[in-house]
JSON list of C-alpha atoms in Angstrom, two decimals:
[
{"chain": "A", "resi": 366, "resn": "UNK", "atom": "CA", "xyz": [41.69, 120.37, 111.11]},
{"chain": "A", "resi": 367, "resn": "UNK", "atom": "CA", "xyz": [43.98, 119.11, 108.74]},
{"chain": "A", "resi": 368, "resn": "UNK", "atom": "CA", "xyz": [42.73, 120.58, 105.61]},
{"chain": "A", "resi": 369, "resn": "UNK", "atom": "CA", "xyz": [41.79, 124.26, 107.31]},
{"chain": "A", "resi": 370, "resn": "UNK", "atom": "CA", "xyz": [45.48, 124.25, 108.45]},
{"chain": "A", "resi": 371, "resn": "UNK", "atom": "CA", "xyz": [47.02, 123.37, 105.32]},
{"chain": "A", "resi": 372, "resn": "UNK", "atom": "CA", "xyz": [44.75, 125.83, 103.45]},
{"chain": "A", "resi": 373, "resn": "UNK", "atom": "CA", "xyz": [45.45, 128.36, 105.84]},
{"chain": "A", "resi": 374, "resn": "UNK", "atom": "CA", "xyz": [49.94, 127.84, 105.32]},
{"chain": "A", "resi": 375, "resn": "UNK", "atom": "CA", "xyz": [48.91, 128.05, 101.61]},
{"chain": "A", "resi": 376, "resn": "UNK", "atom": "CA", "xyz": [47.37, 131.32, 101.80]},
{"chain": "A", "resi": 377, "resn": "UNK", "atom": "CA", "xyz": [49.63, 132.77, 103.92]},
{"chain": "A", "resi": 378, "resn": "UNK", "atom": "CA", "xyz": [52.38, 131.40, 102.37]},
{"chain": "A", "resi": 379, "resn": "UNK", "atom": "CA", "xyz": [53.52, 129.44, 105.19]},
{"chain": "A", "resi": 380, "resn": "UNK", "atom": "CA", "xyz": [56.72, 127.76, 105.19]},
{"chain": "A", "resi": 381, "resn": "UNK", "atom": "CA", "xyz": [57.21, 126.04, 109.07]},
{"chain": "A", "resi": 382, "resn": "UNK", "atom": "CA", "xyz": [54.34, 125.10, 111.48]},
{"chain": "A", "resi": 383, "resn": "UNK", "atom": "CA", "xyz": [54.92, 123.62, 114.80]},
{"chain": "A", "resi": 384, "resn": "UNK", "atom": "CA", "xyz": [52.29, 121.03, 116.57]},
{"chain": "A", "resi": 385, "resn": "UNK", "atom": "CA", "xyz": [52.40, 120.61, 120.07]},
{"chain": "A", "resi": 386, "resn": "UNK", "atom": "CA", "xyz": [51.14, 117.59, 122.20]},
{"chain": "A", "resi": 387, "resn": "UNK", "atom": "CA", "xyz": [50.04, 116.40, 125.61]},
{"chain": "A", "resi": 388, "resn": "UNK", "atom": "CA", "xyz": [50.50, 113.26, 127.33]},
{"chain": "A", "resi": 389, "resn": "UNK", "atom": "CA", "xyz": [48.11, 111.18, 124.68]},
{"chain": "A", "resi": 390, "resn": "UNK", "atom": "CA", "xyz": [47.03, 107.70, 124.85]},
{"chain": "A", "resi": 391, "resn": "UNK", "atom": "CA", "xyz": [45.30, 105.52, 123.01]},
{"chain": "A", "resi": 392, "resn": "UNK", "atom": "CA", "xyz": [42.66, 106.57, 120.14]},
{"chain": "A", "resi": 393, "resn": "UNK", "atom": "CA", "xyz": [43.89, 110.45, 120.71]},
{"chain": "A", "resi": 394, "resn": "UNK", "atom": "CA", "xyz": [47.13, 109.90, 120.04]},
{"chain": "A", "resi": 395, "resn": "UNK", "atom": "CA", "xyz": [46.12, 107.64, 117.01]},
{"chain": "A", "resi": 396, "resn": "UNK", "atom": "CA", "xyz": [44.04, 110.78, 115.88]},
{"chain": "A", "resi": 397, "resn": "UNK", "atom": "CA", "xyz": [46.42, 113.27, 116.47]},
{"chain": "A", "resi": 398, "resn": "UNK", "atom": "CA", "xyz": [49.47, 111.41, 114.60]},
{"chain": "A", "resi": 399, "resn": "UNK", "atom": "CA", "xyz": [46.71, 110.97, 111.87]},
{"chain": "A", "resi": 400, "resn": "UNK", "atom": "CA", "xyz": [46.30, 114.67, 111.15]},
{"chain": "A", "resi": 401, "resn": "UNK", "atom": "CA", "xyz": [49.31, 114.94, 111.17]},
{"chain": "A", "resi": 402, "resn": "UNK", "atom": "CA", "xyz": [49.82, 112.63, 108.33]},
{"chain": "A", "resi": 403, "resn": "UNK", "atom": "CA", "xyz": [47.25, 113.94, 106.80]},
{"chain": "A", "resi": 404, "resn": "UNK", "atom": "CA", "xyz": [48.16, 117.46, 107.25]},
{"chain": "A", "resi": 405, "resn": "UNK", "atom": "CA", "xyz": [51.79, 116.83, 105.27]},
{"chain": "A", "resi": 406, "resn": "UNK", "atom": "CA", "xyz": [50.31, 114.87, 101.87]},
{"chain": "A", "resi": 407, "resn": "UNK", "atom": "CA", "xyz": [47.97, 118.40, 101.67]},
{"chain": "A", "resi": 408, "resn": "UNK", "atom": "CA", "xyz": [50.79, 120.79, 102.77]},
{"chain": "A", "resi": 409, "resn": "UNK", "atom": "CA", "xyz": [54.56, 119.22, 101.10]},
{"chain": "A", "resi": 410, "resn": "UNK", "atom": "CA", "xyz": [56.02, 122.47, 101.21]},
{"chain": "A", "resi": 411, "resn": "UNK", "atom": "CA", "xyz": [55.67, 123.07, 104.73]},
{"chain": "A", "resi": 412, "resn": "UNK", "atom": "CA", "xyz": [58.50, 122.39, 107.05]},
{"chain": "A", "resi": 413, "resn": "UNK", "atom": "CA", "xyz": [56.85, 120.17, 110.15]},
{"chain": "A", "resi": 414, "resn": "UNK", "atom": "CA", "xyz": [57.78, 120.70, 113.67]},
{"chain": "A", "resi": 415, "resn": "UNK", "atom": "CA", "xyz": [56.38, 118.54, 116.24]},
{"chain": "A", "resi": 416, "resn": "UNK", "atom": "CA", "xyz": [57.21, 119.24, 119.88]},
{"chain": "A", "resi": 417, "resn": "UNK", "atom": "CA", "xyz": [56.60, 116.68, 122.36]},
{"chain": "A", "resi": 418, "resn": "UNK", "atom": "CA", "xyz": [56.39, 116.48, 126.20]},
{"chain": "A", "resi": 419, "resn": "UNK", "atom": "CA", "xyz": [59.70, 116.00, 128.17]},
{"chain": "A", "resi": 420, "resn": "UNK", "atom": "CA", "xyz": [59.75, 113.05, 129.91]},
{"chain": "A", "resi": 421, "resn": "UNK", "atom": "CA", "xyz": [62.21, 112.43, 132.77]}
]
């Protein structure tokens, strides 16, 4: 996901993406936080946004 996204911004000359997330636990939210991370070292020049739920 990571690489198609960040190949994508470059094409399109991206400059902001936002991620979303659910409630994740465990090994998902490992792997999410990890494409994350690996979606920044292959896209610098793209501002990050990264929305989260509310919680009360």
């Amino acid at each position: 996901m990571a690489e198609a996204t960040a190949l994508f911004a470059k094409e399109h000359r991206i400059t902001q993406t936002i991620f979303g997330s659910s409630a994740l636990t465990g090994l998902k939210k490992y792997l999410y936080f990890w494409e994350i991370a690996r979606f920044r070292s292959l896209a610098p020049h793209v501002d990050l946004h990264i929305v989260t739920p509310e919680t009360p």
